[in-house]
Tab-separated table of C-alpha atoms in Angstrom:
chain	number	residue	atom	x	y	z
A	1	MET	CA	101.132	73.505	125.616
A	2	THR	CA	102.964	75.940	123.639
A	3	ARG	CA	100.759	75.993	120.409
A	4	PRO	CA	97.346	76.342	122.193
A	5	PHE	CA	99.239	79.109	124.309
A	6	LEU	CA	100.471	80.364	121.346
A	7	ALA	CA	97.292	80.510	119.114
A	8	ALA	CA	94.830	81.740	121.879
A	9	ALA	CA	97.583	84.231	122.142
A	10	ILE	CA	97.419	85.705	118.651
A	11	LEU	CA	93.471	85.435	118.897
A	12	ALA	CA	93.823	87.790	122.023
A	13	ILE	CA	96.109	90.167	120.012
A	14	ALA	CA	94.570	90.056	116.451
A	15	PRO	CA	91.258	92.226	117.268
A	16	VAL	CA	93.373	94.888	118.579
A	17	ALA	CA	95.752	94.868	116.231
A	18	ALA	CA	93.489	95.150	113.668
A	19	THR	CA	91.282	98.099	115.384
A	20	ALA	CA	94.227	99.921	116.175
A	21	GLN	CA	94.289	103.366	115.609
A	22	SER	CA	97.532	105.149	115.237
A	23	LEU	CA	99.241	108.850	114.396
A	24	THR	CA	102.300	108.931	112.133
A	25	LEU	CA	105.000	111.416	113.039
A	26	PHE	CA	107.200	113.165	109.904
A	27	ALA	CA	109.466	115.163	109.560
A	28	SER	CA	110.634	117.328	105.899
A	29	GLY	CA	112.744	120.351	104.869
A	30	GLU	CA	110.357	120.018	101.902
A	31	ASP	CA	112.041	120.057	98.672
A	32	LEU	CA	114.827	122.384	99.382
A	33	ALA	CA	116.269	119.586	101.597
A	34	THR	CA	116.124	117.022	99.245
A	35	GLU	CA	116.551	118.671	95.658
A	36	GLY	CA	118.785	121.774	97.274
A	37	PHE	CA	118.472	125.451	95.806
A	38	ASN	CA	118.548	125.399	92.382
A	39	SER	CA	117.531	128.242	90.088
A	40	PRO	CA	115.656	130.778	90.313
A	41	LYS	CA	114.976	129.459	93.886
A	42	LEU	CA	118.943	130.074	94.812
A	43	THR	CA	120.070	131.315	98.599
A	44	ARG	CA	119.169	135.046	99.058
A	45	ASP	CA	123.554	135.808	97.667
A	46	GLY	CA	123.102	133.733	94.399
A	47	TRP	CA	124.404	130.340	95.724
A	48	ALA	CA	123.112	127.039	94.499
A	49	LEU	CA	123.360	124.405	97.041
A	50	GLU	CA	123.139	121.057	97.020
A	51	PHE	CA	123.015	118.858	100.011
A	52	THR	CA	124.200	115.541	100.563
A	53	ARG	CA	123.177	115.239	104.627
A	54	ILE	CA	120.643	117.348	106.525
A	55	LEU	CA	121.084	115.849	109.996
A	56	ALA	CA	118.041	117.342	112.154
A	57	THR	CA	117.349	115.843	116.231
A	58	PHE	CA	114.096	116.034	116.977
A	59	ASP	CA	113.073	115.234	121.081
A	60	HIS	CA	109.800	115.886	123.343
A	61	ILE	CA	107.367	115.570	120.827
A	62	THR	CA	103.574	115.831	121.642
A	63	ALA	CA	100.642	115.823	119.590
A	64	TRP	CA	97.679	117.183	120.931
A	65	GLN	CA	94.045	117.433	120.720
A	66	SER	CA	93.122	120.821	121.829
A	67	ASP	CA	90.148	122.783	122.348
A	68	PRO	CA	89.729	125.635	121.431
A	69	PRO	CA	92.099	125.048	119.040
A	70	PHE	CA	95.961	126.123	119.872
A	71	MET	CA	96.595	128.993	117.664
A	72	GLY	CA	100.458	128.927	117.496
A	73	ASP	CA	100.744	132.083	119.399
A	74	GLY	CA	102.194	131.029	122.642
A	75	PRO	CA	104.574	128.615	124.209
A	76	GLU	CA	102.013	126.763	126.007
A	77	ILE	CA	99.491	124.432	124.476
A	78	ALA	CA	96.324	122.840	126.703
A	79	GLY	CA	94.513	119.764	125.524
A	80	ALA	CA	94.906	116.080	125.611
A	81	ALA	CA	98.684	114.475	125.158
A	82	LEU	CA	99.907	112.262	123.058
A	83	SER	CA	103.287	111.621	123.820
A	84	ILE	CA	105.929	110.290	120.990
A	85	PRO	CA	109.037	109.448	122.934
A	86	GLY	CA	112.160	110.736	121.563
A	87	PRO	CA	114.871	111.631	120.149
A	88	PHE	CA	115.386	110.930	116.689
A	89	THR	CA	118.136	112.009	114.528
A	90	VAL	CA	116.908	111.875	110.557
A	91	ASP	CA	118.400	112.726	107.507
A	92	LEU	CA	116.239	114.861	105.809
A	93	VAL	CA	118.043	114.377	102.388
A	94	ASN	CA	117.136	111.261	102.012
A	95	ALA	CA	113.892	111.158	102.699
A	96	ASP	CA	110.090	109.748	100.340
A	97	ASP	CA	108.508	110.612	97.404
A	98	ALA	CA	106.775	113.404	99.285
A	99	ASP	CA	109.968	114.524	101.113
A	100	ARG	CA	109.120	113.297	104.271
A	101	VAL	CA	111.072	110.676	106.746
A	102	ALA	CA	108.629	108.734	109.148
A	103	LEU	CA	109.853	109.281	112.925
A	104	ALA	CA	107.532	107.795	114.303
A	105	THR	CA	104.210	105.844	114.899
A	106	VAL	CA	102.152	105.479	118.257
A	107	GLU	CA	98.983	104.207	118.939
A	108	ALA	CA	96.495	107.393	119.094
A	109	THR	CA	92.861	107.533	120.583
A	110	GLU	CA	90.241	108.563	118.279
A	111	GLY	CA	90.173	112.724	117.822
A	112	HIS	CA	91.821	115.848	116.236
A	113	TYR	CA	95.241	116.431	116.832
A	114	ASN	CA	95.696	119.927	115.707
A	115	ALA	CA	98.520	121.090	117.764
A	116	LEU	CA	102.066	119.776	117.956
A	117	SER	CA	105.116	120.714	119.993
A	118	TRP	CA	108.815	119.555	119.515
A	119	ALA	CA	111.411	120.522	120.214
A	120	LEU	CA	115.008	120.672	118.099
A	121	VAL	CA	117.916	119.625	120.241
A	122	PRO	CA	121.515	118.498	120.210
A	123	ALA	CA	121.825	115.122	119.334
A	124	THR	CA	123.598	112.789	122.319
A	125	ARG	CA	125.227	109.757	120.127
A	126	GLY	CA	126.040	109.465	116.656
A	127	ASP	CA	127.475	111.291	113.247
A	128	ALA	CA	124.913	114.420	114.692
A	129	GLU	CA	126.615	113.824	118.707
A	130	GLY	CA	126.388	117.933	120.255
A	131	PHE	CA	124.752	119.380	117.483
A	132	SER	CA	120.719	119.319	116.773
A	133	LEU	CA	120.692	120.479	113.050
A	134	ILE	CA	123.929	119.720	110.297
A	135	PHE	CA	124.157	121.038	106.838
A	136	GLU	CA	126.259	118.709	104.717
A	137	GLY	CA	126.708	119.662	101.053
A	138	VAL	CA	128.331	121.449	98.103
A	139	ALA	CA	127.464	125.091	96.973
A	140	ARG	CA	127.996	126.772	93.673
A	141	LYS	CA	128.381	130.169	92.484
A	142	ASP	CA	129.853	131.790	89.039
A	143	GLY	CA	132.447	128.952	88.918
A	144	GLN	CA	133.564	129.109	92.163
A	145	GLU	CA	132.328	125.530	94.519
A	146	VAL	CA	132.926	125.093	97.792
A	147	ALA	CA	131.992	121.591	100.344
A	148	PHE	CA	130.430	122.929	103.652
A	149	THR	CA	129.544	121.235	106.752
A	150	LEU	CA	127.330	124.013	108.607
A	151	ARG	CA	126.517	122.908	112.318
A	152	SER	CA	124.298	124.308	115.385
A	153	THR	CA	124.056	123.839	118.799
A	154	ASP	CA	121.201	125.180	119.766
A	155	ALA	CA	118.012	124.034	121.302
A	156	VAL	CA	114.285	125.201	120.125
A	157	MET	CA	111.548	124.465	121.835
A	158	HIS	CA	108.531	124.678	119.036
A	159	ALA	CA	104.695	125.164	120.176
A	160	CYS	CA	102.763	124.987	116.963
A	161	GLY	CA	99.252	125.045	115.589
A	162	GLU	CA	97.149	122.911	113.482
A	163	TYR	CA	99.433	121.296	110.312
A	164	MET	CA	98.702	123.346	107.168
A	165	GLY	CA	98.893	121.706	103.480
A	166	ASP	CA	97.380	120.555	100.872
A	167	GLU	CA	94.943	118.094	102.968
A	168	ARG	CA	94.442	118.672	106.543
A	169	LYS	CA	95.603	115.987	108.767
A	170	GLY	CA	95.770	114.752	112.415
A	171	PHE	CA	92.174	113.268	111.992
A	172	VAL	CA	92.182	109.746	113.860
A	173	THR	CA	89.013	108.101	113.459
A	174	SER	CA	87.940	104.135	114.694
A	175	GLY	CA	90.450	102.041	113.173
A	176	GLY	CA	91.781	104.290	110.706
A	177	ALA	CA	95.658	105.680	110.692
A	178	ALA	CA	96.577	109.457	110.297
A	179	ASP	CA	99.786	112.005	110.293
A	180	LEU	CA	100.918	115.232	111.200
A	181	GLU	CA	104.771	116.627	109.870
A	182	ILE	CA	107.154	118.850	111.467
A	183	THR	CA	108.645	120.722	108.574
A	184	LEU	CA	111.858	123.016	108.544
A	185	HIS	CA	111.784	126.059	106.010
A	186	LEU	CA	115.309	126.153	104.871
A	187	ASP	CA	114.888	129.506	102.888
A	188	HIS	CA	114.430	131.066	106.229
A	189	LEU	CA	118.264	129.863	106.912
A	190	PHE	CA	119.464	131.127	103.206
A	191	GLY	CA	116.996	133.282	101.721
A	192	ARG	CA	115.738	133.000	98.642
A	193	ALA	CA	117.207	135.030	95.547
A	194	ASP	CA	113.655	134.402	93.406
A	195	LYS	CA	111.940	136.494	96.333
A	196	GLY	CA	114.409	139.601	95.961
A	197	GLY	CA	116.049	141.535	98.015
A	198	ASP	CA	113.206	143.877	99.761
A	199	ASP	CA	111.483	140.467	101.091
A	200	GLU	CA	111.016	140.867	104.508
A	201	MET	CA	112.597	136.831	104.609
A	202	ASN	CA	116.065	137.669	102.697
A	203	ARG	CA	116.531	140.545	105.088
A	204	ASP	CA	117.184	138.311	108.388
A	205	ALA	CA	118.264	135.111	106.168
A	206	LEU	CA	121.803	133.943	106.690
A	207	GLY	CA	122.448	133.654	103.335
A	208	PHE	CA	125.896	131.604	102.133
A	209	ASP	CA	127.712	134.421	101.296
A	210	ALA	CA	128.988	133.961	105.027
A	211	PHE	CA	130.090	130.433	104.405
A	212	ALA	CA	131.870	130.731	101.790
A	213	ALA	CA	135.195	130.008	102.008
A	214	GLY	CA	133.793	126.079	102.640
A	215	GLY	CA	134.430	123.460	105.452
A	216	THR	CA	132.742	123.438	108.654
A	217	HIS	CA	130.941	126.696	110.142
A	218	ASP	CA	128.424	127.036	113.058
A	219	PHE	CA	125.300	128.932	112.988
A	220	SER	CA	122.381	129.636	115.415
A	221	LEU	CA	118.698	129.225	114.963
A	222	VAL	CA	118.448	132.444	116.583
A	223	GLY	CA	115.427	134.579	115.056
A	224	LEU	CA	114.997	132.451	111.867
A	225	HIS	CA	111.700	130.396	112.617
A	226	VAL	CA	112.523	127.894	110.936
A	227	GLY	CA	110.577	125.270	112.388
A	228	HIS	CA	106.785	124.920	111.093
A	229	VAL	CA	103.883	122.480	110.665
A	230	GLY	CA	103.621	122.229	107.352
A	231	GLU	CA	102.623	126.047	106.211
A	232	GLY	CA	101.270	126.422	109.754
A	233	HIS	CA	103.150	128.428	112.006
A	234	CYS	CA	104.923	128.070	115.761
A	235	HIS	CA	105.834	129.483	118.734
A	236	ASP	CA	108.936	128.963	119.523
A	237	THR	CA	112.026	129.655	122.460
A	238	LEU	CA	115.461	129.297	123.016
A	239	LEU	CA	115.932	126.252	125.692
B	1	MET	CA	59.422	114.007	50.207
B	2	THR	CA	57.522	116.518	48.458
B	3	ARG	CA	58.352	120.581	49.164
B	4	CYS	CA	54.963	120.594	51.063
B	5	SER	CA	55.982	117.808	53.272
B	6	ARG	CA	59.360	119.143	53.761
B	7	LEU	CA	57.678	122.259	54.674
B	8	VAL	CA	55.538	120.645	57.103
B	9	ALA	CA	58.335	118.738	58.854
B	10	ALA	CA	60.604	121.546	59.288
B	11	CYS	CA	57.378	123.521	60.810
B	12	VAL	CA	56.664	120.708	63.244
B	13	LEU	CA	60.465	120.423	64.049
B	14	ALA	CA	60.538	124.205	64.823
B	15	VAL	CA	57.908	124.154	66.819
B	16	LEU	CA	59.032	120.496	69.536
B	17	CYS	CA	62.455	122.439	69.079
B	18	ALA	CA	62.091	126.149	69.918
B	19	PRO	CA	60.524	125.629	73.575
B	20	HIS	CA	63.714	123.689	74.489
B	21	VAL	CA	66.232	125.803	72.714
B	22	ALA	CA	64.290	129.059	74.216
B	23	LEU	CA	64.549	127.493	77.797
B	24	SER	CA	67.860	126.518	77.733
B	25	HIS	CA	69.140	129.914	76.969
B	26	ALA	CA	67.309	131.385	79.605
B	27	ALA	CA	69.288	133.753	82.032
B	28	LEU	CA	66.636	133.481	84.961
B	29	ILE	CA	67.765	135.153	88.412
B	30	GLU	CA	66.676	135.143	91.616
B	31	ALA	CA	67.290	137.182	94.437
B	32	GLU	CA	67.505	136.825	98.385
B	33	THR	CA	68.915	138.349	100.910
B	34	THR	CA	70.600	135.824	103.238
B	35	GLN	CA	72.944	135.236	106.071
B	36	ALA	CA	76.515	135.706	104.901
B	37	ILE	CA	80.028	135.751	106.540
B	38	ARG	CA	82.860	138.057	105.796
B	39	LEU	CA	86.392	137.479	106.347
B	40	HIS	CA	89.624	139.517	106.124
B	41	ALA	CA	92.899	138.352	106.028
B	42	PHE	CA	95.732	140.160	106.476
B	43	TYR	CA	99.247	139.980	107.560
B	44	GLU	CA	100.235	141.716	110.573
B	45	THR	CA	101.704	144.491	108.772
B	46	GLY	CA	97.980	145.494	108.119
B	47	GLU	CA	98.833	144.254	104.384
B	48	PRO	CA	95.900	142.627	102.982
B	49	MET	CA	96.333	139.015	101.939
B	50	ALA	CA	94.926	139.768	98.731
B	51	GLN	CA	94.274	136.642	95.809
B	52	ALA	CA	94.869	134.165	98.868
B	53	GLN	CA	93.485	131.064	98.670
B	54	VAL	CA	90.696	129.591	100.729
B	55	ILE	CA	89.411	126.822	101.766
B	56	ILE	CA	86.452	125.984	104.184
B	57	PHE	CA	85.875	122.879	105.889
B	58	ALA	CA	82.502	121.882	107.335
B	59	PRO	CA	81.468	120.382	110.907
B	60	ASP	CA	80.186	117.744	110.229
B	61	ASN	CA	83.117	116.912	107.851
B	62	PRO	CA	85.776	118.698	108.942
B	63	ALA	CA	88.749	117.044	107.087
B	64	LEU	CA	87.252	117.149	103.487
B	65	VAL	CA	87.091	120.747	101.986
B	66	TRP	CA	83.431	121.706	101.802
B	67	GLY	CA	84.821	125.157	99.245
B	68	GLN	CA	87.432	127.104	98.288
B	69	GLY	CA	88.096	130.512	96.188
B	70	LEU	CA	90.347	133.437	96.670
B	71	THR	CA	90.569	136.427	98.681
B	72	ASP	CA	89.409	139.716	96.812
B	73	LEU	CA	92.284	142.651	96.364
B	74	GLN	CA	91.501	143.728	99.612
B	75	GLY	CA	91.633	140.554	101.751
B	76	ARG	CA	88.180	140.053	101.916
B	77	PHE	CA	86.274	136.322	101.577
B	78	ASP	CA	83.080	136.075	101.960
B	79	PHE	CA	80.994	132.738	102.334
B	80	ILE	CA	77.585	131.536	102.866
B	81	PRO	CA	77.297	128.525	105.281
B	82	ASP	CA	74.539	125.896	105.451
B	83	ALA	CA	72.708	125.360	108.294
B	84	GLN	CA	75.078	123.662	110.442
B	85	MET	CA	75.851	124.747	113.753
B	86	GLY	CA	79.561	123.891	115.377
B	87	ARG	CA	82.845	125.061	114.111
B	88	TRP	CA	83.452	125.921	110.262
B	89	SER	CA	87.363	126.065	109.750
B	90	VAL	CA	88.716	128.104	107.602
B	91	GLN	CA	92.327	128.264	105.626
B	92	VAL	CA	94.121	131.186	104.186
B	93	ARG	CA	97.483	130.707	102.427
B	94	GLN	CA	99.530	132.060	100.333
B	95	ALA	CA	103.449	131.711	99.258
B	96	GLY	CA	104.044	128.866	101.610
B	97	HIS	CA	102.565	130.608	104.340
B	98	GLY	CA	99.116	130.157	105.864
B	99	ALA	CA	96.749	130.696	108.459
B	100	MET	CA	93.651	129.204	109.897
B	101	ALA	CA	90.307	130.738	111.374
B	102	HIS	CA	87.156	128.332	113.206
B	103	VAL	CA	84.177	130.116	112.888
B	104	GLU	CA	81.638	128.732	115.764
B	105	MET	CA	77.823	128.975	114.776
B	106	GLY	CA	75.005	128.598	117.173
B	107	THR	CA	72.129	130.214	118.211
B	108	MET	CA	74.022	133.422	118.730
B	109	ASP	CA	76.171	135.642	116.211
B	110	PRO	CA	79.242	133.469	115.091
B	111	VAL	CA	81.887	133.607	116.892
B	112	VAL	CA	85.631	133.538	115.333
B	113	ILE	CA	88.711	131.889	117.127
B	114	THR	CA	92.114	133.046	115.176
B	115	SER	CA	95.460	133.960	116.384
B	116	ALA	CA	95.007	136.272	119.288
B	117	GLY	CA	98.535	136.993	119.595
B	118	GLY	CA	101.294	138.941	117.320
B	119	PRO	CA	104.152	137.433	115.192
B	120	GLN	CA	107.614	136.394	117.232
B	121	ASN	CA	108.902	138.756	114.034
B	122	TRP	CA	108.037	138.595	110.401
B	123	THR	CA	109.381	135.337	110.016
B	124	GLN	CA	105.793	134.412	110.951
B	125	ARG	CA	103.719	136.027	108.575
B	126	ALA	CA	101.109	136.316	110.891
B	127	ILE	CA	97.999	136.557	109.249
B	128	MET	CA	95.369	137.219	110.905
B	129	ILE	CA	91.652	136.331	110.183
B	130	ALA	CA	88.862	138.902	110.698
B	131	LEU	CA	85.199	138.342	110.870
B	132	VAL	CA	84.141	141.892	109.271
B	133	ALA	CA	80.861	140.637	108.718
B	134	TRP	CA	77.634	138.467	109.903
B	135	GLY	CA	74.415	139.485	107.874
B	136	ALA	CA	72.550	140.791	104.698
B	137	LEU	CA	75.412	140.590	101.677
B	138	GLY	CA	73.232	140.243	99.394
B	139	THR	CA	72.072	139.199	96.047
B	140	ALA	CA	75.711	137.846	94.784
B	141	LEU	CA	76.191	135.965	97.706
B	142	TRP	CA	72.721	134.070	97.400
B	143	ALA	CA	74.175	133.206	93.444
B	144	ALA	CA	77.996	131.933	94.666
B	145	GLY	CA	75.813	129.435	96.937
B	146	ASN	CA	74.572	127.696	94.521
B	147	ARG	CA	77.152	127.332	92.434
B	148	ASN	CA	79.695	124.366	92.800
B	149	ARG	CA	81.311	124.401	95.764
B	150	ALA	CA	84.455	123.809	94.726
B	151	ASP	CA	84.300	127.859	94.324
B	152	ALA	CA	82.383	129.004	97.231
B	153	SER	CA	83.724	132.869	97.229
B	154	SER	CA	81.551	135.545	96.188
């Protein structure tokens, strides 16, 4: 009796599985996470950074179909919501060839997911417990080499518009799959030497001189606007 | 082949080839006036997004690039949408930052949806995309409209 029941169950499930539509969410620190800050892309104060781990924790994630499209210009998104249960703590250095780490794949209804809300939150367990973002690695400048751990406890909510990159993302079609990406722009934290001292980003970025003694330091994410969706912008709010 | 027959053959060849050669080098210009959209992309500081990458998506297949090009030095970009009604989407990207505008094409004049609020600070690099013209933009655009859509700029 068991085998026929199983066979019937598989037959019943198979069409659903074959036609299931899905949305996969990735996180990325781009090549600055996987390859580090190397010349000419040094930090704004001239340090080369090599990361061994970048632990980021994400939660409160929702993909949205918004119409009119949400433009990332405020904290509230209206539309059809698809919740992606978290939290997820991932190492952005241990990424795929496209510098991405998969967080989750969920079933999704057809449509264009053109907005994404998510939060960087302190992890509640594991190596990152108590911190939303941790950088571990080695910094080098003028023959000096220092090992560092930089940590933030800040929780920051992001309301983002459409992903922007080399391809347009988020289109879930009948039986098809699509993806979205949370992107952390690390140059907003450390600045970029190749942008020049007058570049506005470099005026606010932390750089690395403040951490040059090595060891463990805490930092704040306030005002740095690290969170993006590809090149697309987010409105962020400190929680 | 005798000298005479070679001459005749050469004349026949010239007659056969001349029209083709002439036509293949003809520069025929037709001009017409058409409706076109002119967008202006600039940073919140008012600085134009000069020479920024522009990518256009049409309503019928919004995941597929319909056309692309570069803004001019003033951050302006013109394109001629085809007859499709609906939402045209335009991305403007530069130096790792970008913005998107949506142009609703209907029976009325087009309406542009773009970021309504200002940036939280400079790091947002907010880009405003404004519709600055919808009307007769002349013959140069006609030529642009008939080029390969891989370069849809004027």
